[in-house]
Structure formats: structure tokens, C-alpha cells
Amino acid sequence: MGMDAGHSPYPASKISIVIPTLNEADTLAALLHTLQQEAPDAEIIVADGGSADNTIAIARRHGVHVLRTARGR
């Protein structure tokens, strides 16, 4: 049995983008903005290693998932 062009028997895959961070407040907003424009359906996860700046607040303002770990992980 043939398949229609452009039709897959598998559900569409969702891409996850994991961004490890440590004190990235100066660059994170621009990166997240670009990713959200270029890959609007992607799940974006910021994995923060104990930032002492506004990295986590910036990630939350952009509505991405945030995972926090102890500093240095």
C-alpha cells in the first residue's frame, strides 16, 4: 500500500532545545527571542547551573521551561 506524498504514518515530532546556562542574562533574551521566531513549535528548556544574575527571570519572562540545579553542575 502506497503512502500519499507529504503524509507520514508517524505523529509529528516535537523538537526540544536545551540551553545550559550560568549567568547568561546579557545574551539569553536575544537567543530566546530568535529561537521562538525560528522554531515556534519547539519546546525550549533553560537548564540553569546556579546563576547569580537575572538569567532565570529572563527565561521565565519568555515562557520557557526552567530547570535549576546547584551551582557548578
PDB file of N, CA and C in Angstrom:
ATOM      1  N   MET A   1       0.848  -1.165   0.000  1.00  0.00           N
ATOM      2  CA  MET A   1       0.000   0.000   0.000  1.00  0.00           C
ATOM      3  C   MET A   1       0.891   1.224   0.000  1.00  0.00           C
ATOM      4  N   GLY A   2       0.676   2.149  -0.930  1.00  0.00           N
ATOM      5  CA  GLY A   2       1.482   3.358  -1.056  1.00  0.00           C
ATOM      6  C   GLY A   2       1.059   4.435  -0.062  1.00  0.00           C
ATOM      7  N   MET A   3       1.945   5.364   0.127  1.00  0.00           N
ATOM      8  CA  MET A   3       1.641   6.483   1.022  1.00  0.00           C
ATOM      9  C   MET A   3       1.422   7.727   0.202  1.00  0.00           C
ATOM     10  N   ASP A   4       0.526   8.587   0.636  1.00  0.00           N
ATOM     11  CA  ASP A   4       0.319   9.867  -0.023  1.00  0.00           C
ATOM     12  C   ASP A   4       1.560  10.728   0.177  1.00  0.00           C
ATOM     13  N   ALA A   5       1.877  11.518  -0.827  1.00  0.00           N
ATOM     14  CA  ALA A   5       3.023  12.428  -0.713  1.00  0.00           C
ATOM     15  C   ALA A   5       2.774  13.394   0.438  1.00  0.00           C
ATOM     16  N   GLY A   6       3.789  13.570   1.272  1.00  0.00           N
ATOM     17  CA  GLY A   6       3.665  14.501   2.393  1.00  0.00           C
ATOM     18  C   GLY A   6       2.926  13.952   3.596  1.00  0.00           C
ATOM     19  N   HIS A   7       2.526  12.701   3.560  1.00  0.00           N
ATOM     20  CA  HIS A   7       1.800  12.119   4.687  1.00  0.00           C
ATOM     21  C   HIS A   7       2.652  11.018   5.315  1.00  0.00           C
ATOM     22  N   SER A   8       2.821  11.112   6.613  1.00  0.00           N
ATOM     23  CA  SER A   8       3.627  10.126   7.321  1.00  0.00           C
ATOM     24  C   SER A   8       2.728   9.335   8.272  1.00  0.00           C
ATOM     25  N   PRO A   9       2.990   8.059   8.437  1.00  0.00           N
ATOM     26  CA  PRO A   9       2.195   7.275   9.382  1.00  0.00           C
ATOM     27  C   PRO A   9       2.563   7.568  10.839  1.00  0.00           C
ATOM     28  N   TYR A  10       3.608   8.359  11.046  1.00  0.00           N
ATOM     29  CA  TYR A  10       4.069   8.674  12.389  1.00  0.00           C
ATOM     30  C   TYR A  10       3.617  10.068  12.796  1.00  0.00           C
ATOM     31  N   PRO A  11       3.314  10.268  14.070  1.00  0.00           N
ATOM     32  CA  PRO A  11       2.914  11.619  14.505  1.00  0.00           C
ATOM     33  C   PRO A  11       4.087  12.592  14.343  1.00  0.00           C
ATOM     34  N   ALA A  12       3.748  13.835  14.158  1.00  0.00           N
ATOM     35  CA  ALA A  12       4.787  14.865  14.014  1.00  0.00           C
ATOM     36  C   ALA A  12       5.650  14.895  15.269  1.00  0.00           C
ATOM     37  N   SER A  13       6.937  14.969  15.073  1.00  0.00           N
ATOM     38  CA  SER A  13       7.869  15.030  16.199  1.00  0.00           C
ATOM     39  C   SER A  13       7.961  16.442  16.709  1.00  0.00           C
ATOM     40  N   LYS A  14       8.083  16.577  18.001  1.00  0.00           N
ATOM     41  CA  LYS A  14       8.297  17.877  18.607  1.00  0.00           C
ATOM     42  C   LYS A  14       9.775  17.973  18.957  1.00  0.00           C
ATOM     43  N   ILE A  15      10.359  19.078  18.625  1.00  0.00           N
ATOM     44  CA  ILE A  15      11.778  19.263  18.906  1.00  0.00           C
ATOM     45  C   ILE A  15      11.926  19.945  20.264  1.00  0.00           C
ATOM     46  N   SER A  16      12.919  19.519  21.023  1.00  0.00           N
ATOM     47  CA  SER A  16      13.244  20.152  22.300  1.00  0.00           C
ATOM     48  C   SER A  16      14.630  20.767  22.180  1.00  0.00           C
ATOM     49  N   ILE A  17      14.742  21.999  22.618  1.00  0.00           N
ATOM     50  CA  ILE A  17      16.020  22.707  22.608  1.00  0.00           C
ATOM     51  C   ILE A  17      16.405  22.952  24.059  1.00  0.00           C
ATOM     52  N   VAL A  18      17.552  22.407  24.467  1.00  0.00           N
ATOM     53  CA  VAL A  18      18.022  22.562  25.846  1.00  0.00           C
ATOM     54  C   VAL A  18      19.200  23.529  25.839  1.00  0.00           C
ATOM     55  N   ILE A  19      19.088  24.573  26.653  1.00  0.00           N
ATOM     56  CA  ILE A  19      20.128  25.594  26.718  1.00  0.00           C
ATOM     57  C   ILE A  19      20.735  25.574  28.120  1.00  0.00           C
ATOM     58  N   PRO A  20      21.958  25.081  28.276  1.00  0.00           N
ATOM     59  CA  PRO A  20      22.615  25.149  29.582  1.00  0.00           C
ATOM     60  C   PRO A  20      23.076  26.583  29.826  1.00  0.00           C
ATOM     61  N   THR A  21      22.814  27.098  31.027  1.00  0.00           N
ATOM     62  CA  THR A  21      23.174  28.486  31.323  1.00  0.00           C
ATOM     63  C   THR A  21      23.868  28.613  32.672  1.00  0.00           C
ATOM     64  N   LEU A  22      24.665  29.658  32.762  1.00  0.00           N
ATOM     65  CA  LEU A  22      25.253  30.113  34.015  1.00  0.00           C
ATOM     66  C   LEU A  22      25.582  31.587  33.819  1.00  0.00           C
ATOM     67  N   ASN A  23      24.778  32.442  34.437  1.00  0.00           N
ATOM     68  CA  ASN A  23      24.949  33.898  34.342  1.00  0.00           C
ATOM     69  C   ASN A  23      24.954  34.379  32.895  1.00  0.00           C
ATOM     70  N   GLU A  24      23.881  34.074  32.184  1.00  0.00           N
ATOM     71  CA  GLU A  24      23.749  34.441  30.771  1.00  0.00           C
ATOM     72  C   GLU A  24      22.728  35.554  30.543  1.00  0.00           C
ATOM     73  N   ALA A  25      22.472  36.375  31.550  1.00  0.00           N
ATOM     74  CA  ALA A  25      21.457  37.422  31.425  1.00  0.00           C
ATOM     75  C   ALA A  25      21.728  38.376  30.268  1.00  0.00           C
ATOM     76  N   ASP A  26      22.976  38.631  29.959  1.00  0.00           N
ATOM     77  CA  ASP A  26      23.308  39.582  28.896  1.00  0.00           C
ATOM     78  C   ASP A  26      22.941  39.084  27.502  1.00  0.00           C
ATOM     79  N   THR A  27      22.880  37.777  27.301  1.00  0.00           N
ATOM     80  CA  THR A  27      22.654  37.244  25.957  1.00  0.00           C
ATOM     81  C   THR A  27      21.400  36.383  25.814  1.00  0.00           C
ATOM     82  N   LEU A  28      20.812  35.969  26.922  1.00  0.00           N
ATOM     83  CA  LEU A  28      19.725  34.993  26.863  1.00  0.00           C
ATOM     84  C   LEU A  28      18.466  35.524  26.185  1.00  0.00           C
ATOM     85  N   ALA A  29      18.072  36.748  26.452  1.00  0.00           N
ATOM     86  CA  ALA A  29      16.831  37.283  25.877  1.00  0.00           C
ATOM     87  C   ALA A  29      16.882  37.260  24.352  1.00  0.00           C
ATOM     88  N   ALA A  30      17.987  37.692  23.774  1.00  0.00           N
ATOM     89  CA  ALA A  30      18.110  37.716  22.310  1.00  0.00           C
ATOM     90  C   ALA A  30      18.058  36.299  21.749  1.00  0.00           C
ATOM     91  N   LEU A  31      18.730  35.361  22.411  1.00  0.00           N
ATOM     92  CA  LEU A  31      18.723  33.971  21.951  1.00  0.00           C
ATOM     93  C   LEU A  31      17.312  33.394  21.991  1.00  0.00           C
ATOM     94  N   LEU A  32      16.619  33.583  23.108  1.00  0.00           N
ATOM     95  CA  LEU A  32      15.269  33.031  23.239  1.00  0.00           C
ATOM     96  C   LEU A  32      14.322  33.650  22.218  1.00  0.00           C
ATOM     97  N   HIS A  33      14.433  34.938  21.996  1.00  0.00           N
ATOM     98  CA  HIS A  33      13.592  35.614  21.004  1.00  0.00           C
ATOM     99  C   HIS A  33      13.811  34.992  19.619  1.00  0.00           C
ATOM    100  N   THR A  34      15.067  34.821  19.241  1.00  0.00           N
ATOM    101  CA  THR A  34      15.387  34.234  17.944  1.00  0.00           C
ATOM    102  C   THR A  34      14.855  32.808  17.827  1.00  0.00           C
ATOM    103  N   LEU A  35      15.081  32.002  18.845  1.00  0.00           N
ATOM    104  CA  LEU A  35      14.594  30.618  18.809  1.00  0.00           C
ATOM    105  C   LEU A  35      13.078  30.556  18.700  1.00  0.00           C
ATOM    106  N   GLN A  36      12.389  31.421  19.440  1.00  0.00           N
ATOM    107  CA  GLN A  36      10.928  31.410  19.396  1.00  0.00           C
ATOM    108  C   GLN A  36      10.405  31.858  18.037  1.00  0.00           C
ATOM    109  N   GLN A  37      11.146  32.696  17.337  1.00  0.00           N
ATOM    110  CA  GLN A  37      10.758  33.105  15.989  1.00  0.00           C
ATOM    111  C   GLN A  37      11.060  32.015  14.961  1.00  0.00           C
ATOM    112  N   GLU A  38      12.221  31.396  15.076  1.00  0.00           N
ATOM    113  CA  GLU A  38      12.670  30.417  14.090  1.00  0.00           C
ATOM    114  C   GLU A  38      12.074  29.022  14.288  1.00  0.00           C
ATOM    115  N   ALA A  39      11.757  28.676  15.527  1.00  0.00           N
ATOM    116  CA  ALA A  39      11.213  27.347  15.829  1.00  0.00           C
ATOM    117  C   ALA A  39      10.032  27.495  16.793  1.00  0.00           C
ATOM    118  N   PRO A  40       8.930  28.079  16.316  1.00  0.00           N
ATOM    119  CA  PRO A  40       7.813  28.402  17.214  1.00  0.00           C
ATOM    120  C   PRO A  40       7.160  27.205  17.893  1.00  0.00           C
ATOM    121  N   ASP A  41       7.296  26.020  17.320  1.00  0.00           N
ATOM    122  CA  ASP A  41       6.686  24.828  17.915  1.00  0.00           C
ATOM    123  C   ASP A  41       7.629  24.057  18.822  1.00  0.00           C
ATOM    124  N   ALA A  42       8.864  24.528  18.935  1.00  0.00           N
ATOM    125  CA  ALA A  42       9.854  23.811  19.743  1.00  0.00           C
ATOM    126  C   ALA A  42       9.613  24.035  21.229  1.00  0.00           C
ATOM    127  N   GLU A  43       9.926  23.014  21.993  1.00  0.00           N
ATOM    128  CA  GLU A  43       9.946  23.118  23.446  1.00  0.00           C
ATOM    129  C   GLU A  43      11.339  23.638  23.811  1.00  0.00           C
ATOM    130  N   ILE A  44      11.385  24.760  24.533  1.00  0.00           N
ATOM    131  CA  ILE A  44      12.669  25.345  24.913  1.00  0.00           C
ATOM    132  C   ILE A  44      12.845  25.175  26.410  1.00  0.00           C
ATOM    133  N   ILE A  45      13.992  24.612  26.787  1.00  0.00           N
ATOM    134  CA  ILE A  45      14.303  24.355  28.196  1.00  0.00           C
ATOM    135  C   ILE A  45      15.604  25.058  28.539  1.00  0.00           C
ATOM    136  N   VAL A  46      15.566  25.904  29.562  1.00  0.00           N
ATOM    137  CA  VAL A  46      16.785  26.524  30.081  1.00  0.00           C
ATOM    138  C   VAL A  46      17.192  25.721  31.311  1.00  0.00           C
ATOM    139  N   ALA A  47      18.359  25.103  31.243  1.00  0.00           N
ATOM    140  CA  ALA A  47      18.906  24.320  32.357  1.00  0.00           C
ATOM    141  C   ALA A  47      19.967  25.189  33.019  1.00  0.00           C
ATOM    142  N   ASP A  48      19.600  25.803  34.130  1.00  0.00           N
ATOM    143  CA  ASP A  48      20.479  26.774  34.767  1.00  0.00           C
ATOM    144  C   ASP A  48      21.309  26.140  35.879  1.00  0.00           C
ATOM    145  N   GLY A  49      22.598  26.438  35.857  1.00  0.00           N
ATOM    146  CA  GLY A  49      23.534  25.874  36.823  1.00  0.00           C
ATOM    147  C   GLY A  49      23.855  26.792  37.971  1.00  0.00           C
ATOM    148  N   GLY A  50      22.860  27.514  38.491  1.00  0.00           N
ATOM    149  CA  GLY A  50      23.070  28.341  39.673  1.00  0.00           C
ATOM    150  C   GLY A  50      23.418  29.782  39.379  1.00  0.00           C
ATOM    151  N   SER A  51      22.814  30.362  38.371  1.00  0.00           N
ATOM    152  CA  SER A  51      23.104  31.752  38.020  1.00  0.00           C
ATOM    153  C   SER A  51      22.827  32.704  39.174  1.00  0.00           C
ATOM    154  N   ALA A  52      23.692  33.729  39.286  1.00  0.00           N
ATOM    155  CA  ALA A  52      23.528  34.754  40.315  1.00  0.00           C
ATOM    156  C   ALA A  52      22.993  36.058  39.716  1.00  0.00           C
ATOM    157  N   ASP A  53      22.703  36.062  38.416  1.00  0.00           N
ATOM    158  CA  ASP A  53      22.169  37.251  37.764  1.00  0.00           C
ATOM    159  C   ASP A  53      20.691  37.025  37.434  1.00  0.00           C
ATOM    160  N   ASN A  54      20.157  37.706  36.445  1.00  0.00           N
ATOM    161  CA  ASN A  54      18.736  37.613  36.097  1.00  0.00           C
ATOM    162  C   ASN A  54      18.422  36.556  35.044  1.00  0.00           C
ATOM    163  N   THR A  55      19.289  35.602  34.861  1.00  0.00           N
ATOM    164  CA  THR A  55      19.092  34.568  33.837  1.00  0.00           C
ATOM    165  C   THR A  55      17.735  33.881  33.988  1.00  0.00           C
ATOM    166  N   ILE A  56      17.400  33.442  35.171  1.00  0.00           N
ATOM    167  CA  ILE A  56      16.155  32.695  35.389  1.00  0.00           C
ATOM    168  C   ILE A  56      14.938  33.583  35.162  1.00  0.00           C
ATOM    169  N   ALA A  57      14.990  34.814  35.632  1.00  0.00           N
ATOM    170  CA  ALA A  57      13.873  35.746  35.434  1.00  0.00           C
ATOM    171  C   ALA A  57      13.637  36.005  33.954  1.00  0.00           C
ATOM    172  N   ILE A  58      14.695  36.150  33.196  1.00  0.00           N
ATOM    173  CA  ILE A  58      14.578  36.374  31.751  1.00  0.00           C
ATOM    174  C   ILE A  58      13.959  35.158  31.082  1.00  0.00           C
ATOM    175  N   ALA A  59      14.411  33.973  31.446  1.00  0.00           N
ATOM    176  CA  ALA A  59      13.846  32.750  30.876  1.00  0.00           C
ATOM    177  C   ALA A  59      12.355  32.655  31.181  1.00  0.00           C
ATOM    178  N   ARG A  60      11.973  32.941  32.388  1.00  0.00           N
ATOM    179  CA  ARG A  60      10.553  32.864  32.771  1.00  0.00           C
ATOM    180  C   ARG A  60       9.724  33.902  32.028  1.00  0.00           C
ATOM    181  N   ARG A  61      10.274  35.095  31.830  1.00  0.00           N
ATOM    182  CA  ARG A  61       9.553  36.129  31.069  1.00  0.00           C
ATOM    183  C   ARG A  61       9.271  35.678  29.641  1.00  0.00           C
ATOM    184  N   HIS A  62      10.130  34.831  29.102  1.00  0.00           N
ATOM    185  CA  HIS A  62       9.938  34.331  27.748  1.00  0.00           C
ATOM    186  C   HIS A  62       9.060  33.078  27.720  1.00  0.00           C
ATOM    187  N   GLY A  63       8.627  32.615  28.876  1.00  0.00           N
ATOM    188  CA  GLY A  63       7.693  31.495  28.942  1.00  0.00           C
ATOM    189  C   GLY A  63       8.289  30.137  28.618  1.00  0.00           C
ATOM    190  N   VAL A  64       9.586  29.984  28.819  1.00  0.00           N
ATOM    191  CA  VAL A  64      10.217  28.690  28.556  1.00  0.00           C
ATOM    192  C   VAL A  64      10.302  27.879  29.849  1.00  0.00           C
ATOM    193  N   HIS A  65      10.560  26.598  29.718  1.00  0.00           N
ATOM    194  CA  HIS A  65      10.736  25.739  30.888  1.00  0.00           C
ATOM    195  C   HIS A  65      12.093  26.040  31.524  1.00  0.00           C
ATOM    196  N   VAL A  66      12.120  26.069  32.851  1.00  0.00           N
ATOM    197  CA  VAL A  66      13.375  26.334  33.563  1.00  0.00           C
ATOM    198  C   VAL A  66      13.658  25.188  34.516  1.00  0.00           C
ATOM    199  N   LEU A  67      14.841  24.627  34.416  1.00  0.00           N
ATOM    200  CA  LEU A  67      15.328  23.615  35.353  1.00  0.00           C
ATOM    201  C   LEU A  67      16.491  24.248  36.107  1.00  0.00           C
ATOM    202  N   ARG A  68      16.442  24.184  37.415  1.00  0.00           N
ATOM    203  CA  ARG A  68      17.501  24.778  38.221  1.00  0.00           C
ATOM    204  C   ARG A  68      18.295  23.681  38.925  1.00  0.00           C
ATOM    205  N   THR A  69      19.612  23.844  38.927  1.00  0.00           N
ATOM    206  CA  THR A  69      20.471  22.922  39.647  1.00  0.00           C
ATOM    207  C   THR A  69      21.427  23.714  40.517  1.00  0.00           C
ATOM    208  N   ALA A  70      22.138  23.021  41.361  1.00  0.00           N
ATOM    209  CA  ALA A  70      23.121  23.689  42.214  1.00  0.00           C
ATOM    210  C   ALA A  70      24.232  24.268  41.348  1.00  0.00           C
ATOM    211  N   ARG A  71      24.836  25.329  41.808  1.00  0.00           N
ATOM    212  CA  ARG A  71      25.905  25.991  41.061  1.00  0.00           C
ATOM    213  C   ARG A  71      27.044  24.999  40.776  1.00  0.00           C
ATOM    214  N   GLY A  72      27.538  25.075  39.557  1.00  0.00           N
ATOM    215  CA  GLY A  72      28.665  24.245  39.166  1.00  0.00           C
ATOM    216  C   GLY A  72      28.298  22.896  38.574  1.00  0.00           C
ATOM    217  N   ARG A  73      27.020  22.582  38.481  1.00  0.00           N
ATOM    218  CA  ARG A  73      26.629  21.286  37.909  1.00  0.00           C
ATOM    219  C   ARG A  73      26.722  21.311  36.423  1.00  0.00           C
TER     220      ARG A  73
END
